[in-house]
Amino acid sequence: MGCGGSAEEELTAQEMALYDRQIRVWGVDAQKRLSKAHVLVCGMNGTTTEFCKNIVLAGVGSLSLMDDHLVTEDDLYANFLIPHDESIYGGRSRAEVCCESLKDFNPMVRVAVEKGDPSQISGEYLEKFDIIVVSCASIKTKLLINDHCRKRTKHIAFYTIECKDSCGEIFVDLQNHSYVQKVGGEPKPKELTYPSLQEAISVPWKNLPRKTTKLYFAMRVLENYELSEGRSAFEASLSDLPAVLALRKEMCDKMSLSESQIPTSLLERLLAAGMKQHPPVSAILGGILGQEVVKAISGKGDPIKNFFYYDAADGVIIIGTTRIGHTVLQAKERRAMRPITLLPRGKGIEGYCFQQGTKFRGDRLQLTGKFNYLTLLYLATPQMPLLGLYL
Amino acid sequence: MASSAAASSEEAVKAAKVLMVGAGGIGCELLKTLALSGFRDIHIIDLDTIEVSNLNRQFLFRQSHVGQSKAHVARDAVLKFRPNINITSYHANVKDTQFNVEFFKQFNVVLNGLDNLDARRHVNRLCLAAEVPLVESGTTGFLGQVTVHVKGKTECYECEPKPVPKSYPVCTITSTPSKFVHCIVWAKELLFAKLFGDKNQDNDLNVHSNENGTSKSDVFERNADEDLEQYARRIYDHVFGYNIEVALENEETWKNRRRPNPIYIRDTLPEEDIRQNGSSRDCNNDQEDPSAMASLGLTNPQEIWNLADNSRVFLESLRLFFEKREKEVGNLIFDKDDQLAVEFVTAAANIRASSFGIPLHSLFEAKGVAGNIVHAVATTNAIVAGLIVIEAIKVLQGDYKRYRMTYCLEHPSRKMLLMPVEPFEPNKLCYVCSETPLLVEVNTKTTKLREVIDKIIKGKLGMNLPLVMIGSTLVFEDGDGLEEDEAANYALNLEKFLAELPAPVVDGTKLTVEDFHQELSCSINIKHSFVSCATQPSEKVLEVLPELYGVVVYTYRYMLLDEFDEEKEPDGMVLTGWSAPVEKQVTSNGGNQSVASSSGADDADGIIEDLSTKPGMKRKLDEILETKENCDASSSAQVVEDYDDDDIVMLDEDPALAKKKRLQ
């Protein structure tokens, strides 16, 4: 069952018919690799549910769910895999109930329940899988599982995903990842070396990229709080705010970071949310993670390196990926300013220059001036960004 | 503060009544996310029924639902995990008259998960008329977008011209194909149509032959004494051999082009081979769905067949059509789900491609091109559905400063996978959401009212049931409930030249065009000009109508390179104020500054400048073209990738933060 094993067998006619539209996106080879991949998800909540749905539809080989918690009414809120019927979910674990619903989504995927406690997982056990996704677990558990993954000879991809209210975080550790990326139409092999979760969260804050999202720091403060108080994940609530603020001060002082980088209002929001997830944000995060796992399994396309953040609240939109904990990030010499000219004949062109905050719209345009970075979205089609072009 | 905002958003969601248009890829995800997010009154319209190829992403549907209404099945599936909300489903076309402006007015917001331009435009107009905000969306593969359209606050869906389905000049298809898609169009629209479709339809294939001294008027007629084998071989030689020879005679055409090779069956498949081919047929006689691949023992649709195999498939599929599906011959229309039709078109396109030195393609790929199959995966739809709900909640709160258009990318670029952009203001020159008149340049003496109605008013302006007035004279009206004499009168008008209508249309005449269903009215100013259909007979184009899933994606390269070739005004009419300003400028070749201003209110930014007056522009363009030529057309963000290669390029200023700053 080795990972990325040879994909000799042809897909059946049934698989071709079912997966036709997506094979047109990622190719037959990727589809074959997917059908041989084994995925373990620890922790079933609204966000991992979204991920599971996506990966089952995509046609992975198998999906195993680990979550012994009995289903309670709270679980119904963001989880569409649990029917609103206590006679169905009563007395059963989250994994069991979700498993049953997921099986229906795609008869070609084996979905199974793995009983157990993620915090007690052994490295050997993990060898059964190619992909591990951990959610609603303490940082301690996450670090433990990540460590196990890295110690096995088998290549096991590790992900964490958390959603609190309208904030989301994904962490990716693909260890040494080889993939193919099309550059100039030619598939080009690429290599990436990922830091471990421990390395990633231990980077001195002052070494981080200047624009690192506030959410990154806030999540680290909360993790540390849980750890120091011996709390289990997500147990902290709004009443813990004073203690959390004290910890913020302590950490910021130690790391020489201004406390304003971790706004009280953000911590408040995260604490108030607890386990609560905003369903549209779960859908977005679950979608992104599904896509990343397909990239990792197929070895096609540029993966996230190595944190992904999303926050849709309060008008602040932080959407991005940040590479943390790897070689010291350094700003590349800024590109010489260059005017650009575009002449898409016969089509309107519309764009947006982020840095200057100006918009333009026209059938011909020229941009000159002090654009260190210029982002243009070409809307030459029914408003599809054709290209972000950066100069 | 944060919590009170949350509370009010919860209230707004609970009280909202929303309309979803489309229960497909985006629709399934959206309905689920809406239900989870606390929406309690959802109406959903979809015309379609469920197909097998939907099941990889439309997760509310199961194999057992194939053939049933998407709207109804989606509703039932969601009620299983949210039994206490109201979902009203309509298995109907959103363009039906029951969904009029009054219907739209009952909703707080309309959410689109549509798969075609036509319906999107229609919903846009109804939303504008009913003054209901619209959240619009689309996906293709890993790419997707969500936009917000609120009358008076942001641009409407039609403020910017949308590309019409790609069409190709007939001569490219009939004589000078340079891409595989040209061969597919030829095989599907011309050859397939000629052999198996309606015989009375216009067709641009050369059907005459001087070969062997025959004086047949149509070589596609099967001779009485001819068996199917002979007939198939004769057709083969005619279309791939003789017709190419005829084309080669025109030296002018090939001056700057690679000359094609005529291909004859005797060269690709020796006589014995054909006999063998024939003898194998008996084993597959009783198949329900005849397939040339099956009879020939070809199993892998991903494999690229060589010329001999393609020739075998060509002959075999032709034979099977006439033998097993004789009743259908004469009224067949190409259908991507018809295996035999796909086999025939693949083989014919590949043989033609080898003739013209174009790389051959597998059946799987050919099917995608011929069927205009749009790529689709579950993840993008899930992300887009989440983004739609986030925007919908902002709309319900009237929080227009925070509206965003969001784009989903395939790979992180500038460290972003999702890109938020502030919505544009309404385009003051948009004929749909403002009252700006349009301009049509047309030869009023040689153009009939019917042409203006079909090509411009219905074709380009997207009206369903138009009414046309010249001053106060009603010259045309569509729809039911017309008096007999009125209908007769209008029918008469349709065939009249513009200048000869009861109220003559001349230079400077203003037409008023209305569609009551869409509650859209606009004025068209007429400019008399000498362009005319009659003088441009060669400008007919073959339209390829895509089965759109989300939106058509023309990659950047496509846009820059393809849009350059043979820019034409197919209708002999030039419409301005629509998408035409752009085309106009190109065709007039004049670098006319005033035209550029038609593109919007943002000129004041000073970034739009006329380029044609500046030296060096051409060179810049070439640079861009060159860059793009090296890029894979399938990856739209390629340049970005090249630059972002090492991942240590830092943004001087995070775009999202920059925007935030501006908002404060």
Tab-separated table of C-alpha atoms in Angstrom, chain B residues 230-557:
chain	number	residue	atom	x	y	z
B	230	GLN	CA	-17.497	1.588	-50.185
B	231	TYR	CA	-19.559	4.577	-49.181
B	232	ALA	CA	-17.516	5.179	-46.021
B	233	ARG	CA	-14.269	4.931	-47.994
B	234	ARG	CA	-15.540	7.305	-50.631
B	235	ILE	CA	-16.541	9.877	-48.006
B	236	TYR	CA	-13.150	9.443	-46.348
B	237	ASP	CA	-11.304	10.082	-49.580
B	238	HIS	CA	-13.504	13.024	-50.430
B	239	VAL	CA	-13.189	14.923	-47.165
B	240	PHE	CA	-9.617	14.075	-46.217
B	241	GLY	CA	-8.156	13.657	-49.697
B	242	TYR	CA	-9.945	15.397	-52.512
B	243	ASN	CA	-11.098	18.441	-50.575
B	244	ILE	CA	-7.563	19.040	-49.351
B	245	GLU	CA	-6.260	18.789	-52.924
B	246	VAL	CA	-8.825	21.371	-53.968
B	247	ALA	CA	-7.773	23.645	-51.141
B	248	LEU	CA	-4.108	23.248	-52.076
B	249	GLU	CA	-4.815	24.633	-55.523
B	250	ASN	CA	-5.307	28.032	-53.992
B	251	GLU	CA	-1.629	28.951	-53.711
B	252	GLU	CA	-2.395	32.266	-52.073
B	253	THR	CA	-3.739	30.551	-48.976
B	254	TRP	CA	-0.549	28.621	-48.360
B	255	LYS	CA	1.966	31.361	-48.911
B	256	ASN	CA	2.555	31.781	-45.216
B	257	ARG	CA	1.086	28.577	-43.957
B	258	ARG	CA	2.101	24.982	-43.710
B	259	ARG	CA	0.558	23.063	-46.600
B	260	PRO	CA	-1.751	20.225	-45.514
B	261	ASN	CA	-1.331	16.647	-46.765
B	262	PRO	CA	-4.214	14.975	-48.485
B	263	ILE	CA	-4.950	11.632	-46.862
B	264	TYR	CA	-6.471	8.715	-48.732
B	265	ILE	CA	-7.809	5.534	-47.286
B	266	ARG	CA	-5.670	3.320	-49.558
B	267	ASP	CA	-2.596	4.794	-47.875
B	268	THR	CA	-3.735	4.635	-44.263
B	269	LEU	CA	-5.563	1.327	-44.405
B	270	PRO	CA	-4.619	-1.125	-47.134
B	271	GLU	CA	-7.467	-3.014	-48.742
B	272	GLU	CA	-6.972	-6.235	-46.737
B	273	ASP	CA	-7.090	-4.322	-43.563
B	274	ILE	CA	-10.468	-2.938	-44.363
B	275	ARG	CA	-11.757	-6.360	-45.178
B	276	GLN	CA	-10.525	-7.579	-41.849
B	277	ASN	CA	-12.145	-4.693	-40.228
B	278	GLY	CA	-15.347	-5.726	-41.874
B	279	SER	CA	-15.089	-9.340	-40.842
B	280	SER	CA	-14.808	-8.537	-37.167
B	281	ARG	CA	-18.172	-6.927	-37.083
B	282	ASP	CA	-20.300	-9.959	-36.367
B	283	CYS	CA	-19.187	-10.395	-32.804
B	284	ASN	CA	-20.663	-7.068	-31.780
B	285	ASN	CA	-23.939	-7.209	-33.548
B	286	ASP	CA	-26.235	-7.260	-30.595
B	287	GLN	CA	-24.861	-4.412	-28.581
B	288	GLU	CA	-27.442	-2.028	-27.308
B	289	ASP	CA	-25.249	1.012	-27.749
B	290	PRO	CA	-23.090	0.377	-30.760
B	291	SER	CA	-19.532	1.532	-30.285
B	292	ALA	CA	-16.707	1.557	-32.774
B	293	MET	CA	-14.178	1.352	-29.972
B	294	ALA	CA	-15.846	-1.795	-28.692
B	295	SER	CA	-15.961	-3.448	-32.117
B	296	LEU	CA	-12.340	-2.587	-32.740
B	297	GLY	CA	-11.149	-3.667	-29.306
B	298	LEU	CA	-9.966	-0.210	-28.291
B	299	THR	CA	-10.504	0.176	-24.570
B	300	ASN	CA	-8.674	3.191	-23.251
B	301	PRO	CA	-10.320	6.557	-23.891
B	302	GLN	CA	-7.161	8.288	-22.654
B	303	GLU	CA	-5.013	6.784	-25.357
B	304	ILE	CA	-4.126	8.745	-28.451
B	305	TRP	CA	-4.860	6.622	-31.477
B	306	ASN	CA	-2.580	6.675	-34.495
B	307	LEU	CA	-3.801	7.617	-37.926
B	308	ALA	CA	-4.654	4.017	-38.861
B	309	ASP	CA	-6.701	3.521	-35.704
B	310	ASN	CA	-8.468	6.807	-36.218
B	311	SER	CA	-9.262	5.752	-39.774
B	312	ARG	CA	-10.651	2.450	-38.531
B	313	VAL	CA	-12.794	4.210	-35.954
B	314	PHE	CA	-13.983	6.622	-38.621
B	315	LEU	CA	-15.092	3.865	-40.985
B	316	GLU	CA	-16.536	1.708	-38.241
B	317	SER	CA	-18.511	4.445	-36.528
B	318	LEU	CA	-19.877	5.651	-39.848
B	319	ARG	CA	-20.924	2.107	-40.662
B	320	LEU	CA	-22.527	1.637	-37.244
B	321	PHE	CA	-24.560	4.802	-37.586
B	322	PHE	CA	-26.023	3.669	-40.888
B	323	GLU	CA	-26.459	0.095	-39.818
B	324	LYS	CA	-27.566	0.245	-36.199
B	325	ARG	CA	-29.054	3.672	-35.896
B	326	GLU	CA	-30.475	4.174	-39.329
B	327	LYS	CA	-33.728	5.645	-38.027
B	328	GLU	CA	-31.911	8.499	-36.357
B	329	VAL	CA	-29.763	9.385	-39.352
B	330	GLY	CA	-31.087	12.597	-40.849
B	331	ASN	CA	-31.971	14.228	-37.569
B	332	LEU	CA	-29.005	13.590	-35.320
B	333	ILE	CA	-27.470	16.436	-33.405
B	334	PHE	CA	-24.100	15.990	-31.781
B	335	ASP	CA	-24.409	15.109	-28.121
B	336	LYS	CA	-21.407	14.670	-25.845
B	337	ASP	CA	-23.117	11.774	-24.095
B	338	ASP	CA	-23.578	9.862	-27.348
B	339	GLN	CA	-20.573	7.524	-27.358
B	340	LEU	CA	-20.710	6.692	-31.067
B	341	ALA	CA	-20.994	10.361	-32.013
B	342	VAL	CA	-17.992	11.197	-29.847
B	343	GLU	CA	-16.027	8.367	-31.450
B	344	PHE	CA	-16.853	9.566	-34.945
B	345	VAL	CA	-16.013	13.189	-34.183
B	346	THR	CA	-12.764	12.233	-32.428
B	347	ALA	CA	-11.624	10.119	-35.356
B	348	ALA	CA	-12.602	12.654	-38.007
B	349	ALA	CA	-10.977	15.522	-36.095
B	350	ASN	CA	-7.783	13.533	-35.614
B	351	ILE	CA	-7.517	12.554	-39.283
B	352	ARG	CA	-7.983	16.175	-40.240
B	353	ALA	CA	-5.476	17.194	-37.597
B	354	SER	CA	-2.848	14.851	-39.046
B	355	SER	CA	-3.478	16.331	-42.428
B	356	PHE	CA	-2.744	19.808	-41.093
B	357	GLY	CA	0.145	18.821	-38.842
B	358	ILE	CA	-1.836	19.490	-35.656
B	359	PRO	CA	-1.167	17.169	-32.680
B	360	LEU	CA	-3.719	14.382	-32.234
B	361	HIS	CA	-5.822	13.975	-29.110
B	362	SER	CA	-7.428	11.167	-27.142
B	363	LEU	CA	-11.140	10.510	-27.151
B	364	PHE	CA	-11.351	11.780	-23.572
B	365	GLU	CA	-9.786	15.081	-24.531
B	366	ALA	CA	-11.733	15.359	-27.770
B	367	LYS	CA	-14.958	14.777	-25.877
B	368	GLY	CA	-14.098	17.640	-23.549
B	369	VAL	CA	-13.500	19.990	-26.453
B	370	ALA	CA	-16.474	18.868	-28.509
B	371	GLY	CA	-18.871	18.903	-25.578
B	372	ASN	CA	-17.457	22.108	-24.110
B	373	ILE	CA	-17.248	20.263	-20.856
B	374	VAL	CA	-16.352	22.555	-18.034
B	375	HIS	CA	-14.070	21.204	-15.361
B	376	ALA	CA	-15.544	20.970	-11.928
B	377	VAL	CA	-14.509	19.879	-8.475
B	378	ALA	CA	-16.313	19.847	-5.162
B	379	THR	CA	-13.800	21.927	-3.210
B	380	THR	CA	-14.074	25.097	-5.262
B	381	ASN	CA	-17.839	24.941	-5.116
B	382	ALA	CA	-17.697	24.548	-1.332
B	383	ILE	CA	-15.378	27.528	-0.968
B	384	VAL	CA	-17.462	29.680	-3.278
B	385	ALA	CA	-20.654	28.730	-1.451
B	386	GLY	CA	-19.051	29.783	1.829
B	387	LEU	CA	-18.031	33.105	0.308
B	388	ILE	CA	-21.543	33.668	-1.058
B	389	VAL	CA	-23.044	33.225	2.406
B	390	ILE	CA	-20.514	35.600	3.936
B	391	GLU	CA	-21.424	38.251	1.357
B	392	ALA	CA	-25.138	37.528	1.703
B	393	ILE	CA	-24.961	38.197	5.442
B	394	LYS	CA	-23.217	41.520	4.825
B	395	VAL	CA	-25.901	42.397	2.295
B	396	LEU	CA	-28.644	41.581	4.781
B	397	GLN	CA	-26.963	43.874	7.288
B	398	GLY	CA	-26.673	46.576	4.644
B	399	ASP	CA	-22.995	46.689	5.357
B	400	TYR	CA	-22.056	47.830	1.875
B	401	LYS	CA	-18.651	49.170	2.797
B	402	ARG	CA	-17.541	45.663	3.522
B	403	TYR	CA	-18.850	44.021	0.351
B	404	ARG	CA	-16.113	42.176	-1.490
B	405	MET	CA	-15.644	40.391	-4.726
B	406	THR	CA	-13.523	37.360	-3.986
B	407	TYR	CA	-11.524	35.260	-6.380
B	408	CYS	CA	-10.326	31.719	-5.723
B	409	LEU	CA	-6.963	30.831	-7.176
B	410	GLU	CA	-5.393	27.466	-7.762
B	411	HIS	CA	-2.012	28.162	-6.219
B	412	PRO	CA	-0.976	30.645	-3.610
B	413	SER	CA	0.080	33.795	-5.349
B	414	ARG	CA	1.225	36.823	-3.451
B	415	LYS	CA	0.652	34.478	-0.549
B	416	MET	CA	-3.041	34.418	-1.192
B	417	LEU	CA	-5.309	31.640	-2.253
B	418	LEU	CA	-8.408	33.769	-2.031
B	419	MET	CA	-8.261	37.289	-3.274
B	420	PRO	CA	-10.673	39.957	-2.037
B	421	VAL	CA	-11.366	43.029	-4.130
B	422	GLU	CA	-13.602	45.963	-3.404
B	423	PRO	CA	-16.597	46.037	-5.734
B	424	PHE	CA	-16.679	48.566	-8.527
B	425	GLU	CA	-19.141	51.374	-8.695
B	426	PRO	CA	-21.933	51.143	-11.236
B	427	ASN	CA	-20.797	51.869	-14.764
B	428	LYS	CA	-22.576	55.084	-15.709
B	429	LEU	CA	-22.661	53.971	-19.297
B	430	CYS	CA	-24.175	50.556	-18.630
B	431	TYR	CA	-27.307	50.154	-20.737
B	432	VAL	CA	-28.800	47.758	-18.210
B	433	CYS	CA	-28.537	49.640	-14.935
B	434	SER	CA	-28.321	53.189	-16.253
B	435	GLU	CA	-30.286	54.906	-18.960
B	436	THR	CA	-27.523	55.432	-21.446
B	437	PRO	CA	-28.636	54.990	-25.020
B	438	LEU	CA	-26.891	52.500	-27.243
B	439	LEU	CA	-25.669	53.196	-30.711
B	440	VAL	CA	-26.126	50.854	-33.627
B	441	GLU	CA	-24.350	51.479	-36.874
B	442	VAL	CA	-26.205	49.768	-39.614
B	443	ASN	CA	-27.069	50.103	-43.252
B	444	THR	CA	-30.715	51.045	-42.894
B	445	LYS	CA	-31.421	50.354	-46.542
B	446	THR	CA	-30.264	46.790	-46.652
B	447	THR	CA	-30.973	45.574	-43.146
B	448	LYS	CA	-34.298	44.091	-42.176
B	449	LEU	CA	-36.004	44.705	-38.859
B	450	ARG	CA	-35.815	40.946	-38.243
B	451	GLU	CA	-32.033	41.058	-38.349
B	452	VAL	CA	-31.872	43.877	-35.828
B	453	ILE	CA	-34.246	42.058	-33.507
B	454	ASP	CA	-32.579	38.665	-33.791
B	455	LYS	CA	-28.972	39.710	-33.819
B	456	ILE	CA	-28.938	42.790	-31.656
B	457	ILE	CA	-31.991	42.960	-29.450
B	458	LYS	CA	-32.286	39.274	-28.671
B	459	GLY	CA	-28.783	38.170	-29.554
B	460	LYS	CA	-26.753	40.819	-27.851
B	461	LEU	CA	-29.043	42.624	-25.459
B	462	GLY	CA	-30.460	39.343	-24.226
B	463	MET	CA	-34.131	40.308	-24.313
B	464	ASN	CA	-36.734	37.563	-24.432
B	465	LEU	CA	-39.928	39.219	-25.520
B	466	PRO	CA	-38.957	42.565	-26.960
B	467	LEU	CA	-41.155	45.416	-28.044
B	468	VAL	CA	-39.784	47.950	-30.518
B	469	MET	CA	-40.997	51.502	-30.863
B	470	ILE	CA	-39.910	54.190	-33.243
B	471	GLY	CA	-41.017	57.463	-31.742
B	472	SER	CA	-44.600	56.656	-30.796
B	473	THR	CA	-45.098	54.009	-33.461
B	474	LEU	CA	-45.079	50.442	-32.289
B	475	VAL	CA	-43.410	48.395	-35.015
B	476	PHE	CA	-42.914	45.114	-33.248
B	477	GLU	CA	-44.102	43.213	-30.221
B	478	ASP	CA	-43.474	39.658	-29.167
B	479	GLY	CA	-45.363	37.255	-26.969
B	480	ASP	CA	-48.853	35.893	-26.493
B	481	GLY	CA	-52.084	37.762	-26.493
B	482	LEU	CA	-51.570	39.699	-29.701
B	483	GLU	CA	-54.546	40.382	-31.923
B	484	GLU	CA	-54.412	38.539	-35.209
B	485	ASP	CA	-54.116	41.669	-37.297
B	486	GLU	CA	-51.399	43.011	-35.019
B	487	ALA	CA	-49.413	39.810	-35.316
B	488	ALA	CA	-49.765	39.877	-39.083
B	489	ASN	CA	-48.690	43.479	-39.195
B	490	TYR	CA	-45.617	42.806	-37.073
B	491	ALA	CA	-44.719	39.788	-39.178
B	492	LEU	CA	-44.847	42.041	-42.199
B	493	ASN	CA	-42.641	44.633	-40.525
B	494	LEU	CA	-40.052	42.027	-39.679
B	495	GLU	CA	-39.294	41.494	-43.344
B	496	LYS	CA	-39.054	45.189	-44.166
B	497	PHE	CA	-35.823	47.085	-44.436
B	498	LEU	CA	-35.376	49.597	-41.653
B	499	ALA	CA	-35.742	52.566	-43.955
B	500	GLU	CA	-39.045	51.213	-45.253
B	501	LEU	CA	-40.824	50.669	-41.952
B	502	PRO	CA	-44.102	52.532	-41.273
B	503	ALA	CA	-41.950	54.935	-39.270
B	504	PRO	CA	-38.778	54.937	-41.346
B	505	VAL	CA	-35.505	54.367	-39.583
B	506	VAL	CA	-32.803	56.634	-40.907
B	507	ASP	CA	-29.616	58.181	-39.641
B	508	GLY	CA	-30.313	59.606	-36.181
B	509	THR	CA	-33.533	57.731	-35.495
B	510	LYS	CA	-34.058	56.656	-31.917
B	511	LEU	CA	-35.524	53.243	-31.195
B	512	THR	CA	-37.075	52.376	-27.875
B	513	VAL	CA	-36.775	48.727	-26.990
B	514	GLU	CA	-38.500	47.177	-24.021
B	515	ASP	CA	-38.906	43.849	-22.377
B	516	PHE	CA	-41.802	43.832	-19.931
B	517	HIS	CA	-40.817	40.595	-18.296
B	518	GLN	CA	-37.375	41.895	-17.459
B	519	GLU	CA	-38.719	45.403	-16.914
B	520	LEU	CA	-35.845	46.615	-18.993
B	521	SER	CA	-36.143	49.490	-21.389
B	522	CYS	CA	-33.407	51.090	-23.416
B	523	SER	CA	-32.920	53.440	-26.296
B	524	ILE	CA	-30.949	52.714	-29.399
B	525	ASN	CA	-29.713	55.506	-31.582
B	526	ILE	CA	-29.306	54.510	-35.182
B	527	LYS	CA	-26.390	55.591	-37.262
B	528	HIS	CA	-26.699	54.845	-40.918
B	529	SER	CA	-23.573	53.356	-42.375
B	530	PHE	CA	-22.538	51.362	-45.364
B	531	VAL	CA	-21.559	48.184	-43.639
B	532	SER	CA	-23.946	45.545	-44.638
B	533	CYS	CA	-24.487	41.868	-44.421
B	534	ALA	CA	-24.739	41.606	-48.143
B	535	THR	CA	-21.329	43.034	-48.802
B	536	GLN	CA	-19.612	40.805	-46.315
B	537	PRO	CA	-20.683	37.334	-47.204
B	538	SER	CA	-17.521	35.747	-45.923
B	539	GLU	CA	-17.997	36.950	-42.424
B	540	LYS	CA	-20.285	34.268	-41.303
B	541	VAL	CA	-19.036	32.572	-38.218
B	542	LEU	CA	-19.594	29.223	-36.697
B	543	GLU	CA	-20.716	29.570	-33.166
B	544	VAL	CA	-19.689	27.089	-30.588
B	545	LEU	CA	-22.104	27.296	-27.767
B	546	PRO	CA	-20.497	26.031	-24.628
B	547	GLU	CA	-22.372	24.103	-22.048
B	548	LEU	CA	-21.267	26.460	-19.351
B	549	TYR	CA	-20.839	25.155	-15.913
B	550	GLY	CA	-19.608	28.218	-14.185
B	551	VAL	CA	-18.148	30.637	-16.590
B	552	VAL	CA	-16.044	30.373	-19.658
B	553	VAL	CA	-12.466	30.881	-18.863
B	554	TYR	CA	-10.358	32.284	-21.547
B	555	THR	CA	-6.881	32.122	-20.262
B	556	TYR	CA	-4.779	35.187	-20.545
B	557	ARG	CA	-2.900	33.786	-23.476
